Amino acid sequence: MKKLQSRVSIKVKGLNQERAFNNLSKEVEILKLEREDQRTCQLEVLPKDAKKTKKFLRNNNFEILSEKSFGAYKWGKWFLSCYGIIAGLLLCITAYLVQLPFLWQICVFGNEVINSSEITQVINQQLPSRLISQIDTKEIEIVIKENFERVSSVSVAIVGQCLVVNLNEKVLPDEMTTNFQPIVSEYDCRITHIELIQGTLNIKEGDIVRKGEVIVEPYIIDSEGQKREVKAMANITADVWLVGTKEHRESYYRTYRTGNKVEESKVLLFGMTIYSNSKEMRFENYQEEVYVEDLITNNILPFKLEKRVFYETKTELVETKFEDCKDEIINDARENALQNMEECEIIKGEDYTVSSAGGVSIVTYIVTVERKIGGYNGSD
């Protein structure tokens, strides 16, 4: 309870303390008196007597060394001294309470074809005001359905200070879409099977087609001889050729790092160097890498640490005959071709060719796989 009691502690220095404090006790209530030495003591009085006590001490030639407040009186003084912060806090709370009844945001979810800004514009025209209490969500739902035929269902709710619109759009049948696309081959291949579902064939089984060539056109000729656009649909299977290549040179220059390196670091502020630590670099040939990062995170000043690393390099002439590493080159070309395979595909055949000119040999490896390349392609 003593910690919560309001009191003022005054530390003083002076002579003739006995007589002075006896006279002081006749005017104010001294809660505590504690002497540290013959000339220094500390006394506690009630807050209402603090001013009178300090005046008495000064009149009796006492030097006031320090003054401390405790209890509710201390917090009262702090409250009065921090009135600016408290006033700002009260102003913020008032502003928050004033804006609380108003709507500040409109969020639209579930739309893919309809633009959100169009829905927001219609809602803003419908709102009588931004007061949440005056907004009728049911009426907004009706207005949205009346203005957008593509909307099949909609729900509107107010969450906090946000108007949330969730809607579902109607899925239009393909017959209502006019932007039909042909089925186009994505590969160089040979057609092995075609099951036409809808459209007009541009090739036949056994034909070889190139990448980008049209297989099924998105139209039919009706009984009256008229051209009518439809969605191109077909099941198509083909032998697809996956190609991988690998080049070999009988002589070439190879550059490599020796393992020796020299590091240099700088501390930058606003692009200017304020500290540098570098070593002498004597490499004739080298590769340089630069790294820049924040020196200290969460710092007001944007200190940057720039590191430069110089790696010593050497260049040598490498000479190898194609026949000495032929199997390895062919295997690399095969691996490059197999990277284009899809999951669970079966290889129907493999072959490769080698072409050489001017000391350069190129291996072309061809893997043949069976793949469905048509399907139900076209625009939705």
mmCIF file of C-alpha atoms in Angstrom:
data_model
loop_
_atom_site.group_PDB
_atom_site.id
_atom_site.type_symbol
_atom_site.label_atom_id
_atom_site.label_comp_id
_atom_site.label_asym_id
_atom_site.label_seq_id
_atom_site.Cartn_x
_atom_site.Cartn_y
_atom_site.Cartn_z
ATOM 1 C CA MET A 1 0.000 0.000 0.000
ATOM 2 C CA LYS A 2 2.921 2.338 0.700
ATOM 3 C CA LYS A 3 3.988 2.063 -2.945
ATOM 4 C CA LEU A 4 0.593 3.349 -4.027
ATOM 5 C CA GLN A 5 0.601 6.255 -1.500
ATOM 6 C CA SER A 6 1.073 9.682 -3.046
ATOM 7 C CA ARG A 7 4.203 11.348 -1.650
ATOM 8 C CA VAL A 8 7.134 13.517 -2.615
ATOM 9 C CA SER A 9 10.712 12.597 -1.701
ATOM 10 C CA ILE A 10 13.180 15.497 -1.394
ATOM 11 C CA LYS A 11 16.917 15.054 -0.929
ATOM 12 C CA VAL A 12 18.617 18.109 0.636
ATOM 13 C CA LYS A 13 22.023 19.272 1.833
ATOM 14 C CA GLY A 14 22.593 21.805 4.613
ATOM 15 C CA LEU A 15 23.551 22.595 8.239
ATOM 16 C CA ASN A 16 21.504 22.885 11.434
ATOM 17 C CA GLN A 17 19.140 20.159 10.282
ATOM 18 C CA GLU A 18 17.692 19.301 13.727
ATOM 19 C CA ARG A 19 16.372 22.766 14.426
ATOM 20 C CA ALA A 20 15.175 23.300 10.844
ATOM 21 C CA PHE A 21 13.239 20.035 10.643
ATOM 22 C CA ASN A 22 11.662 20.618 14.064
ATOM 23 C CA ASN A 23 10.334 23.930 12.798
ATOM 24 C CA LEU A 24 9.245 22.324 9.512
ATOM 25 C CA SER A 25 7.297 19.576 11.318
ATOM 26 C CA LYS A 26 5.159 22.274 12.935
ATOM 27 C CA GLU A 27 3.995 23.452 9.479
ATOM 28 C CA VAL A 28 3.770 20.207 7.433
ATOM 29 C CA GLU A 29 3.510 16.488 8.069
ATOM 30 C CA ILE A 30 6.842 14.768 7.544
ATOM 31 C CA LEU A 31 6.130 11.168 6.458
ATOM 32 C CA LYS A 32 9.736 10.030 6.532
ATOM 33 C CA LEU A 33 13.097 11.495 7.483
ATOM 34 C CA GLU A 34 16.310 9.644 6.747
ATOM 35 C CA ARG A 35 19.791 11.072 7.235
ATOM 36 C CA GLU A 36 22.628 9.865 5.024
ATOM 37 C CA ASP A 37 25.357 11.905 6.780
ATOM 38 C CA GLN A 38 25.711 15.074 8.872
ATOM 39 C CA ARG A 39 24.904 17.360 5.968
ATOM 40 C CA THR A 40 22.677 15.230 3.681
ATOM 41 C CA CYS A 41 19.232 13.793 4.377
ATOM 42 C CA GLN A 42 16.095 12.686 2.575
ATOM 43 C CA LEU A 43 12.558 13.462 3.662
ATOM 44 C CA GLU A 44 9.095 12.579 2.367
ATOM 45 C CA VAL A 45 6.007 14.789 2.575
ATOM 46 C CA LEU A 46 2.503 14.817 1.168
ATOM 47 C CA PRO A 47 2.102 16.288 -2.348
ATOM 48 C CA LYS A 48 0.006 19.165 -0.972
ATOM 49 C CA ASP A 49 2.904 20.137 1.323
ATOM 50 C CA ALA A 50 5.676 19.825 -1.298
ATOM 51 C CA LYS A 51 5.608 23.440 -2.416
ATOM 52 C CA LYS A 52 5.606 24.814 1.159
ATOM 53 C CA THR A 53 8.407 22.400 2.118
ATOM 54 C CA LYS A 54 10.676 23.465 -0.747
ATOM 55 C CA LYS A 55 10.078 27.130 0.052
ATOM 56 C CA PHE A 56 10.959 26.511 3.697
ATOM 57 C CA LEU A 57 14.156 24.668 2.767
ATOM 58 C CA ARG A 58 15.344 27.397 0.435
ATOM 59 C CA ASN A 59 14.629 30.089 3.071
ATOM 60 C CA ASN A 60 16.753 28.126 5.522
ATOM 61 C CA ASN A 61 19.702 27.859 3.141
ATOM 62 C CA PHE A 62 19.213 24.180 2.244
ATOM 63 C CA GLU A 63 20.340 22.955 -1.192
ATOM 64 C CA ILE A 64 17.737 20.712 -2.866
ATOM 65 C CA LEU A 65 19.683 17.912 -4.554
ATOM 66 C CA SER A 66 16.791 15.931 -6.038
ATOM 67 C CA GLU A 67 13.042 15.553 -6.011
ATOM 68 C CA LYS A 68 10.998 12.438 -6.801
ATOM 69 C CA SER A 69 7.279 11.728 -6.847
ATOM 70 C CA PHE A 70 5.574 8.426 -5.964
ATOM 71 C CA GLY A 71 2.132 6.870 -6.164
ATOM 72 C CA ALA A 72 -0.893 8.425 -7.857
ATOM 73 C CA TYR A 73 0.688 11.870 -7.660
ATOM 74 C CA LYS A 74 3.553 10.700 -9.904
ATOM 75 C CA TRP A 75 1.175 9.454 -12.605
ATOM 76 C CA GLY A 76 -0.920 12.595 -12.309
ATOM 77 C CA LYS A 77 2.138 14.724 -13.038
ATOM 78 C CA TRP A 78 3.048 12.477 -15.974
ATOM 79 C CA PHE A 79 -0.492 12.794 -17.323
ATOM 80 C CA LEU A 80 -0.320 16.579 -17.189
ATOM 81 C CA SER A 81 3.143 16.702 -18.776
ATOM 82 C CA CYS A 82 2.095 14.369 -21.645
ATOM 83 C CA TYR A 83 -1.118 16.160 -22.506
ATOM 84 C CA GLY A 84 -0.064 16.414 -26.164
ATOM 85 C CA ILE A 85 0.259 12.630 -26.560
ATOM 86 C CA ILE A 86 -2.967 12.010 -24.697
ATOM 87 C CA ALA A 87 -4.790 14.648 -26.750
ATOM 88 C CA GLY A 88 -3.521 13.014 -29.958
ATOM 89 C CA LEU A 89 -4.615 9.597 -28.726
ATOM 90 C CA LEU A 90 -8.062 10.899 -27.857
ATOM 91 C CA LEU A 91 -8.263 12.571 -31.272
ATOM 92 C CA CYS A 92 -7.381 9.283 -33.027
ATOM 93 C CA ILE A 93 -9.980 7.372 -31.020
ATOM 94 C CA THR A 94 -12.582 10.035 -31.821
ATOM 95 C CA ALA A 95 -11.732 9.944 -35.535
ATOM 96 C CA TYR A 96 -11.955 6.136 -35.527
ATOM 97 C CA LEU A 97 -15.364 6.190 -33.849
ATOM 98 C CA VAL A 98 -16.602 8.863 -36.282
ATOM 99 C CA GLN A 99 -15.642 6.882 -39.412
ATOM 100 C CA LEU A 100 -16.778 3.516 -38.038
ATOM 101 C CA PRO A 101 -20.388 3.701 -39.370
ATOM 102 C CA PHE A 102 -19.235 4.370 -42.965
ATOM 103 C CA LEU A 103 -18.520 1.966 -45.843
ATOM 104 C CA TRP A 104 -15.001 2.324 -47.256
ATOM 105 C CA GLN A 105 -14.445 -0.578 -49.664
ATOM 106 C CA ILE A 106 -16.262 -2.787 -52.177
ATOM 107 C CA CYS A 107 -14.750 -6.229 -52.894
ATOM 108 C CA VAL A 108 -15.965 -8.454 -55.766
ATOM 109 C CA PHE A 109 -15.194 -12.194 -55.889
ATOM 110 C CA GLY A 110 -16.082 -14.991 -58.325
ATOM 111 C CA ASN A 111 -16.040 -12.935 -61.550
ATOM 112 C CA GLU A 112 -13.943 -14.052 -64.509
ATOM 113 C CA VAL A 113 -15.604 -12.437 -67.550
ATOM 114 C CA ILE A 114 -17.328 -9.428 -65.964
ATOM 115 C CA ASN A 115 -14.998 -6.598 -64.976
ATOM 116 C CA SER A 116 -14.939 -5.784 -61.235
ATOM 117 C CA SER A 117 -14.894 -2.049 -61.951
ATOM 118 C CA GLU A 118 -18.196 -2.321 -63.858
ATOM 119 C CA ILE A 119 -19.874 -4.040 -60.901
ATOM 120 C CA THR A 120 -18.416 -1.478 -58.484
ATOM 121 C CA GLN A 121 -19.704 1.385 -60.635
ATOM 122 C CA VAL A 122 -23.261 -0.018 -60.643
ATOM 123 C CA ILE A 123 -23.154 -0.504 -56.851
ATOM 124 C CA ASN A 124 -21.905 3.065 -56.257
ATOM 125 C CA GLN A 125 -24.791 4.427 -58.332
ATOM 126 C CA GLN A 126 -27.226 2.386 -56.255
ATOM 127 C CA LEU A 127 -25.904 3.341 -52.800
ATOM 128 C CA PRO A 128 -28.005 6.099 -51.144
ATOM 129 C CA SER A 129 -24.989 7.041 -49.003
ATOM 130 C CA ARG A 130 -21.904 5.524 -47.403
ATOM 131 C CA LEU A 131 -23.658 4.988 -44.064
ATOM 132 C CA ILE A 132 -23.743 1.255 -43.409
ATOM 133 C CA SER A 133 -27.130 1.518 -41.668
ATOM 134 C CA GLN A 134 -28.716 2.841 -44.890
ATOM 135 C CA ILE A 135 -27.365 0.140 -47.233
ATOM 136 C CA ASP A 136 -29.841 -2.567 -48.354
ATOM 137 C CA THR A 137 -27.808 -5.606 -49.465
ATOM 138 C CA LYS A 138 -30.864 -7.426 -50.889
ATOM 139 C CA GLU A 139 -31.626 -4.490 -53.170
ATOM 140 C CA ILE A 140 -27.999 -4.446 -54.383
ATOM 141 C CA GLU A 141 -28.245 -8.156 -55.263
ATOM 142 C CA ILE A 142 -31.330 -7.448 -57.399
ATOM 143 C CA VAL A 143 -29.641 -4.535 -59.166
ATOM 144 C CA ILE A 144 -26.565 -6.628 -60.034
ATOM 145 C CA LYS A 145 -28.676 -9.427 -61.533
ATOM 146 C CA GLU A 146 -30.702 -6.905 -63.531
ATOM 147 C CA ASN A 147 -27.630 -5.170 -64.958
ATOM 148 C CA PHE A 148 -25.498 -8.244 -65.718
ATOM 149 C CA GLU A 149 -27.114 -11.089 -67.637
ATOM 150 C CA ARG A 150 -23.979 -13.216 -67.241
ATOM 151 C CA VAL A 151 -24.541 -13.403 -63.433
ATOM 152 C CA SER A 152 -26.367 -16.581 -62.407
ATOM 153 C CA SER A 153 -26.321 -16.015 -58.628
ATOM 154 C CA VAL A 154 -25.039 -13.309 -56.298
ATOM 155 C CA SER A 155 -24.824 -12.632 -52.575
ATOM 156 C CA VAL A 156 -23.961 -9.311 -50.941
ATOM 157 C CA ALA A 157 -22.896 -8.872 -47.320
ATOM 158 C CA ILE A 158 -21.274 -6.174 -45.208
ATOM 159 C CA VAL A 159 -18.165 -7.374 -43.391
ATOM 160 C CA GLY A 160 -16.732 -4.686 -41.137
ATOM 161 C CA GLN A 161 -16.527 -1.614 -43.368
ATOM 162 C CA CYS A 162 -16.338 -3.604 -46.617
ATOM 163 C CA LEU A 163 -19.187 -4.543 -48.969
ATOM 164 C CA VAL A 164 -18.396 -8.098 -50.107
ATOM 165 C CA VAL A 165 -19.956 -9.310 -53.379
ATOM 166 C CA ASN A 166 -19.748 -13.042 -54.200
ATOM 167 C CA LEU A 167 -21.159 -14.072 -57.571
ATOM 168 C CA ASN A 168 -21.290 -16.977 -60.018
ATOM 169 C CA GLU A 169 -21.223 -16.466 -63.775
ATOM 170 C CA LYS A 170 -23.251 -18.455 -66.283
ATOM 171 C CA VAL A 171 -21.306 -20.944 -68.400
ATOM 172 C CA LEU A 172 -22.237 -20.303 -72.033
ATOM 173 C CA PRO A 173 -22.459 -23.335 -74.366
ATOM 174 C CA ASP A 174 -19.909 -23.671 -77.152
ATOM 175 C CA GLU A 175 -22.593 -22.970 -79.765
ATOM 176 C CA MET A 176 -22.822 -19.390 -78.505
ATOM 177 C CA THR A 177 -19.111 -18.822 -79.106
ATOM 178 C CA THR A 178 -17.930 -17.780 -82.571
ATOM 179 C CA ASN A 179 -14.169 -17.644 -81.968
ATOM 180 C CA PHE A 180 -13.449 -21.262 -82.894
ATOM 181 C CA GLN A 181 -9.829 -22.334 -83.455
ATOM 182 C CA PRO A 182 -8.467 -25.190 -85.593
ATOM 183 C CA ILE A 183 -6.585 -28.149 -84.190
ATOM 184 C CA VAL A 184 -2.918 -27.496 -84.985
ATOM 185 C CA SER A 185 -0.053 -29.973 -84.699
ATOM 186 C CA GLU A 186 2.427 -29.116 -81.976
ATOM 187 C CA TYR A 187 5.079 -31.503 -83.320
ATOM 188 C CA ASP A 188 6.744 -32.847 -86.422
ATOM 189 C CA CYS A 189 5.073 -36.262 -86.687
ATOM 190 C CA ARG A 190 3.318 -38.937 -88.775
ATOM 191 C CA ILE A 191 -0.424 -39.385 -88.222
ATOM 192 C CA THR A 192 -1.283 -42.986 -87.294
ATOM 193 C CA HIS A 193 -4.957 -42.682 -86.259
ATOM 194 C CA ILE A 194 -7.736 -40.083 -86.585
ATOM 195 C CA GLU A 195 -11.215 -40.201 -85.077
ATOM 196 C CA LEU A 196 -13.048 -37.092 -86.293
ATOM 197 C CA ILE A 197 -15.773 -35.884 -83.939
ATOM 198 C CA GLN A 198 -16.559 -32.447 -85.356
ATOM 199 C CA GLY A 199 -14.982 -30.231 -88.006
ATOM 200 C CA THR A 200 -13.277 -30.812 -91.357
ATOM 201 C CA LEU A 201 -10.133 -32.937 -91.754
ATOM 202 C CA ASN A 202 -7.157 -31.312 -93.441
ATOM 203 C CA ILE A 203 -4.993 -34.467 -93.515
ATOM 204 C CA LYS A 204 -5.416 -38.252 -93.521
ATOM 205 C CA GLU A 205 -3.882 -41.218 -91.695
ATOM 206 C CA GLY A 206 -0.289 -41.873 -92.750
ATOM 207 C CA ASP A 207 0.422 -38.236 -93.628
ATOM 208 C CA ILE A 208 3.512 -36.510 -92.270
ATOM 209 C CA VAL A 209 2.742 -33.103 -90.783
ATOM 210 C CA ARG A 210 5.003 -30.334 -89.553
ATOM 211 C CA LYS A 211 4.724 -28.330 -86.375
ATOM 212 C CA GLY A 212 2.067 -25.613 -86.802
ATOM 213 C CA GLU A 213 0.218 -27.371 -89.627
ATOM 214 C CA VAL A 214 -3.607 -27.478 -89.376
ATOM 215 C CA ILE A 215 -5.058 -30.960 -88.827
ATOM 216 C CA VAL A 216 -8.786 -30.219 -88.324
ATOM 217 C CA GLU A 217 -10.513 -27.039 -89.553
ATOM 218 C CA PRO A 218 -13.198 -25.453 -87.295
ATOM 219 C CA TYR A 219 -16.087 -25.643 -89.776
ATOM 220 C CA ILE A 220 -18.355 -28.046 -91.652
ATOM 221 C CA ILE A 221 -20.233 -27.865 -94.950
ATOM 222 C CA ASP A 222 -23.933 -28.488 -94.239
ATOM 223 C CA SER A 223 -26.491 -30.204 -96.496
ATOM 224 C CA GLU A 224 -27.207 -26.931 -98.277
ATOM 225 C CA GLY A 225 -23.566 -26.434 -99.156
ATOM 226 C CA GLN A 226 -23.111 -23.607 -96.643
ATOM 227 C CA LYS A 227 -20.000 -23.270 -94.497
ATOM 228 C CA ARG A 228 -20.884 -23.310 -90.796
ATOM 229 C CA GLU A 229 -18.373 -22.680 -88.021
ATOM 230 C CA VAL A 230 -18.156 -25.343 -85.303
ATOM 231 C CA LYS A 231 -15.715 -26.341 -82.605
ATOM 232 C CA ALA A 232 -12.933 -28.560 -83.987
ATOM 233 C CA MET A 233 -12.944 -31.879 -82.107
ATOM 234 C CA ALA A 234 -10.979 -35.059 -82.848
ATOM 235 C CA ASN A 235 -8.982 -37.863 -81.265
ATOM 236 C CA ILE A 236 -5.605 -37.988 -83.013
ATOM 237 C CA THR A 237 -2.653 -40.294 -82.431
ATOM 238 C CA ALA A 238 0.721 -39.845 -84.120
ATOM 239 C CA ASP A 239 4.292 -41.044 -84.130
ATOM 240 C CA VAL A 240 6.169 -38.048 -82.756
ATOM 241 C CA TRP A 241 9.877 -37.585 -83.381
ATOM 242 C CA LEU A 242 11.811 -36.255 -80.405
ATOM 243 C CA VAL A 243 15.150 -34.809 -81.497
ATOM 244 C CA GLY A 244 18.259 -34.245 -79.422
ATOM 245 C CA THR A 245 21.636 -32.988 -80.636
ATOM 246 C CA LYS A 246 25.173 -32.853 -79.296
ATOM 247 C CA GLU A 247 28.152 -31.083 -80.840
ATOM 248 C CA HIS A 248 31.791 -32.187 -80.594
ATOM 249 C CA ARG A 249 34.867 -30.170 -81.598
ATOM 250 C CA GLU A 250 38.169 -31.936 -82.078
ATOM 251 C CA SER A 251 40.042 -28.909 -80.690
ATOM 252 C CA TYR A 252 38.868 -26.007 -78.565
ATOM 253 C CA TYR A 253 40.090 -23.695 -75.829
ATOM 254 C CA ARG A 254 38.818 -24.365 -72.313
ATOM 255 C CA THR A 255 38.884 -21.713 -69.563
ATOM 256 C CA TYR A 256 38.773 -22.893 -65.964
ATOM 257 C CA ARG A 257 39.289 -21.510 -62.438
ATOM 258 C CA THR A 258 42.475 -22.480 -60.673
ATOM 259 C CA GLY A 259 41.028 -22.127 -57.168
ATOM 260 C CA ASN A 260 42.987 -18.970 -56.280
ATOM 261 C CA LYS A 261 40.928 -15.880 -55.496
ATOM 262 C CA VAL A 262 41.191 -12.362 -54.060
ATOM 263 C CA GLU A 263 38.353 -10.647 -52.208
ATOM 264 C CA GLU A 264 37.646 -6.935 -51.925
ATOM 265 C CA SER A 265 34.943 -5.351 -49.768
ATOM 266 C CA LYS A 266 33.513 -1.843 -49.456
ATOM 267 C CA VAL A 267 30.945 -0.172 -47.193
ATOM 268 C CA LEU A 268 28.748 2.218 -49.170
ATOM 269 C CA LEU A 269 26.381 4.957 -48.056
ATOM 270 C CA PHE A 270 24.264 6.634 -50.733
ATOM 271 C CA GLY A 271 26.658 5.232 -53.356
ATOM 272 C CA MET A 272 29.773 6.706 -51.711
ATOM 273 C CA THR A 273 32.580 4.556 -50.305
ATOM 274 C CA ILE A 274 33.081 5.171 -46.591
ATOM 275 C CA TYR A 275 35.287 2.115 -45.888
ATOM 276 C CA SER A 276 37.356 -0.136 -48.125
ATOM 277 C CA ASN A 277 39.319 -3.333 -47.521
ATOM 278 C CA SER A 278 41.223 -4.613 -50.548
ATOM 279 C CA LYS A 279 44.250 -6.759 -51.368
ATOM 280 C CA GLU A 280 46.643 -6.594 -54.265
ATOM 281 C CA MET A 281 45.430 -8.657 -57.207
ATOM 282 C CA ARG A 282 48.172 -10.046 -59.461
ATOM 283 C CA PHE A 283 46.170 -12.420 -61.675
ATOM 284 C CA GLU A 284 46.795 -12.037 -65.407
ATOM 285 C CA ASN A 285 43.425 -13.600 -66.229
ATOM 286 C CA TYR A 286 40.465 -13.681 -63.930
ATOM 287 C CA GLN A 287 36.682 -13.753 -63.600
ATOM 288 C CA GLU A 288 34.943 -11.205 -61.402
ATOM 289 C CA GLU A 289 31.763 -11.612 -59.336
ATOM 290 C CA VAL A 290 30.076 -8.759 -57.456
ATOM 291 C CA TYR A 291 27.658 -9.078 -54.519
ATOM 292 C CA VAL A 292 25.792 -6.174 -52.880
ATOM 293 C CA GLU A 293 23.726 -6.617 -49.719
ATOM 294 C CA ASP A 294 22.379 -4.598 -46.801
ATOM 295 C CA LEU A 295 25.013 -4.215 -44.115
ATOM 296 C CA ILE A 296 22.493 -3.888 -41.275
ATOM 297 C CA THR A 297 18.793 -4.722 -41.484
ATOM 298 C CA ASN A 298 16.144 -2.403 -40.036
ATOM 299 C CA ASN A 299 18.551 0.538 -40.149
ATOM 300 C CA ILE A 300 17.483 4.078 -41.036
ATOM 301 C CA LEU A 301 20.715 4.743 -42.966
ATOM 302 C CA PRO A 302 21.026 2.526 -46.087
ATOM 303 C CA PHE A 303 24.490 1.086 -45.512
ATOM 304 C CA LYS A 304 25.471 -1.396 -48.250
ATOM 305 C CA LEU A 305 28.225 -3.997 -48.264
ATOM 306 C CA GLU A 306 29.786 -4.535 -51.695
ATOM 307 C CA LYS A 307 31.960 -7.605 -52.182
ATOM 308 C CA ARG A 308 34.090 -8.255 -55.260
ATOM 309 C CA VAL A 309 35.679 -11.664 -55.737
ATOM 310 C CA PHE A 310 38.378 -12.151 -58.401
ATOM 311 C CA TYR A 311 38.894 -15.793 -59.455
ATOM 312 C CA GLU A 312 42.132 -16.657 -61.241
ATOM 313 C CA THR A 313 41.537 -18.445 -64.553
ATOM 314 C CA LYS A 314 43.697 -20.304 -67.044
ATOM 315 C CA THR A 315 42.993 -21.237 -70.645
ATOM 316 C CA GLU A 316 44.243 -24.430 -72.278
ATOM 317 C CA LEU A 317 43.862 -26.102 -75.652
ATOM 318 C CA VAL A 318 41.866 -29.330 -75.516
ATOM 319 C CA GLU A 319 42.206 -31.827 -78.375
ATOM 320 C CA THR A 320 40.101 -34.986 -78.609
ATOM 321 C CA LYS A 321 39.101 -37.080 -81.594
ATOM 322 C CA PHE A 322 35.424 -37.812 -82.157
ATOM 323 C CA GLU A 323 36.024 -41.554 -82.373
ATOM 324 C CA ASP A 324 37.622 -41.548 -78.899
ATOM 325 C CA CYS A 325 34.431 -40.227 -77.248
ATOM 326 C CA LYS A 326 31.794 -41.189 -79.830
ATOM 327 C CA ASP A 327 29.697 -43.320 -77.460
ATOM 328 C CA GLU A 328 29.603 -40.555 -74.843
ATOM 329 C CA ILE A 329 28.513 -37.926 -77.404
ATOM 330 C CA ILE A 330 25.769 -40.200 -78.766
ATOM 331 C CA ASN A 331 24.523 -40.903 -75.242
ATOM 332 C CA ASP A 332 24.407 -37.150 -74.464
ATOM 333 C CA ALA A 333 22.374 -36.527 -77.637
ATOM 334 C CA ARG A 334 19.984 -39.327 -76.639
ATOM 335 C CA GLU A 335 19.520 -37.827 -73.163
ATOM 336 C CA ASN A 336 18.703 -34.474 -74.753
ATOM 337 C CA ALA A 337 16.010 -36.124 -76.865
ATOM 338 C CA LEU A 338 14.531 -38.062 -73.941
ATOM 339 C CA GLN A 339 14.035 -34.821 -72.002
ATOM 340 C CA ASN A 340 11.079 -34.093 -74.321
ATOM 341 C CA MET A 341 9.277 -37.338 -73.407
ATOM 342 C CA GLU A 342 6.046 -37.218 -71.459
ATOM 343 C CA GLU A 343 5.227 -39.482 -68.537
ATOM 344 C CA CYS A 344 4.450 -43.160 -69.290
ATOM 345 C CA GLU A 345 5.213 -42.854 -73.023
ATOM 346 C CA ILE A 346 6.542 -45.938 -74.844
ATOM 347 C CA ILE A 347 9.520 -45.656 -77.193
ATOM 348 C CA LYS A 348 8.745 -47.169 -80.608
ATOM 349 C CA GLY A 349 12.142 -46.613 -82.182
ATOM 350 C CA GLU A 350 15.527 -44.910 -81.910
ATOM 351 C CA ASP A 351 18.061 -43.753 -84.498
ATOM 352 C CA TYR A 352 20.860 -41.236 -84.908
ATOM 353 C CA THR A 353 22.941 -39.563 -87.596
ATOM 354 C CA VAL A 354 26.440 -38.026 -87.504
ATOM 355 C CA SER A 355 27.506 -35.112 -89.669
ATOM 356 C CA SER A 356 31.100 -33.796 -89.695
ATOM 357 C CA ALA A 357 32.688 -30.743 -91.251
ATOM 358 C CA GLY A 358 35.725 -28.603 -90.415
ATOM 359 C CA GLY A 359 36.626 -30.558 -87.281
ATOM 360 C CA VAL A 360 33.087 -30.286 -85.867
ATOM 361 C CA SER A 361 30.872 -33.376 -85.497
ATOM 362 C CA ILE A 362 27.148 -33.088 -84.761
ATOM 363 C CA VAL A 363 25.149 -36.078 -83.521
ATOM 364 C CA THR A 364 21.384 -35.899 -84.124
ATOM 365 C CA TYR A 365 19.457 -38.498 -82.129
ATOM 366 C CA ILE A 366 15.807 -39.255 -82.949
ATOM 367 C CA VAL A 367 13.439 -41.038 -80.560
ATOM 368 C CA THR A 368 10.040 -42.068 -81.932
ATOM 369 C CA VAL A 369 7.116 -42.219 -79.464
ATOM 370 C CA GLU A 370 3.355 -42.633 -79.857
ATOM 371 C CA ARG A 371 1.454 -39.590 -78.584
ATOM 372 C CA LYS A 372 -2.067 -38.182 -78.631
ATOM 373 C CA ILE A 373 -1.737 -34.793 -80.316
ATOM 374 C CA GLY A 374 -5.341 -33.812 -81.041
ATOM 375 C CA GLY A 375 -7.958 -34.287 -78.372
ATOM 376 C CA TYR A 376 -10.790 -31.851 -77.961
ATOM 377 C CA ASN A 377 -8.825 -28.732 -78.915
ATOM 378 C CA GLY A 378 -10.184 -25.296 -79.689
ATOM 379 C CA SER A 379 -11.588 -22.361 -77.724
ATOM 380 C CA ASP A 380 -14.009 -22.878 -74.889
#
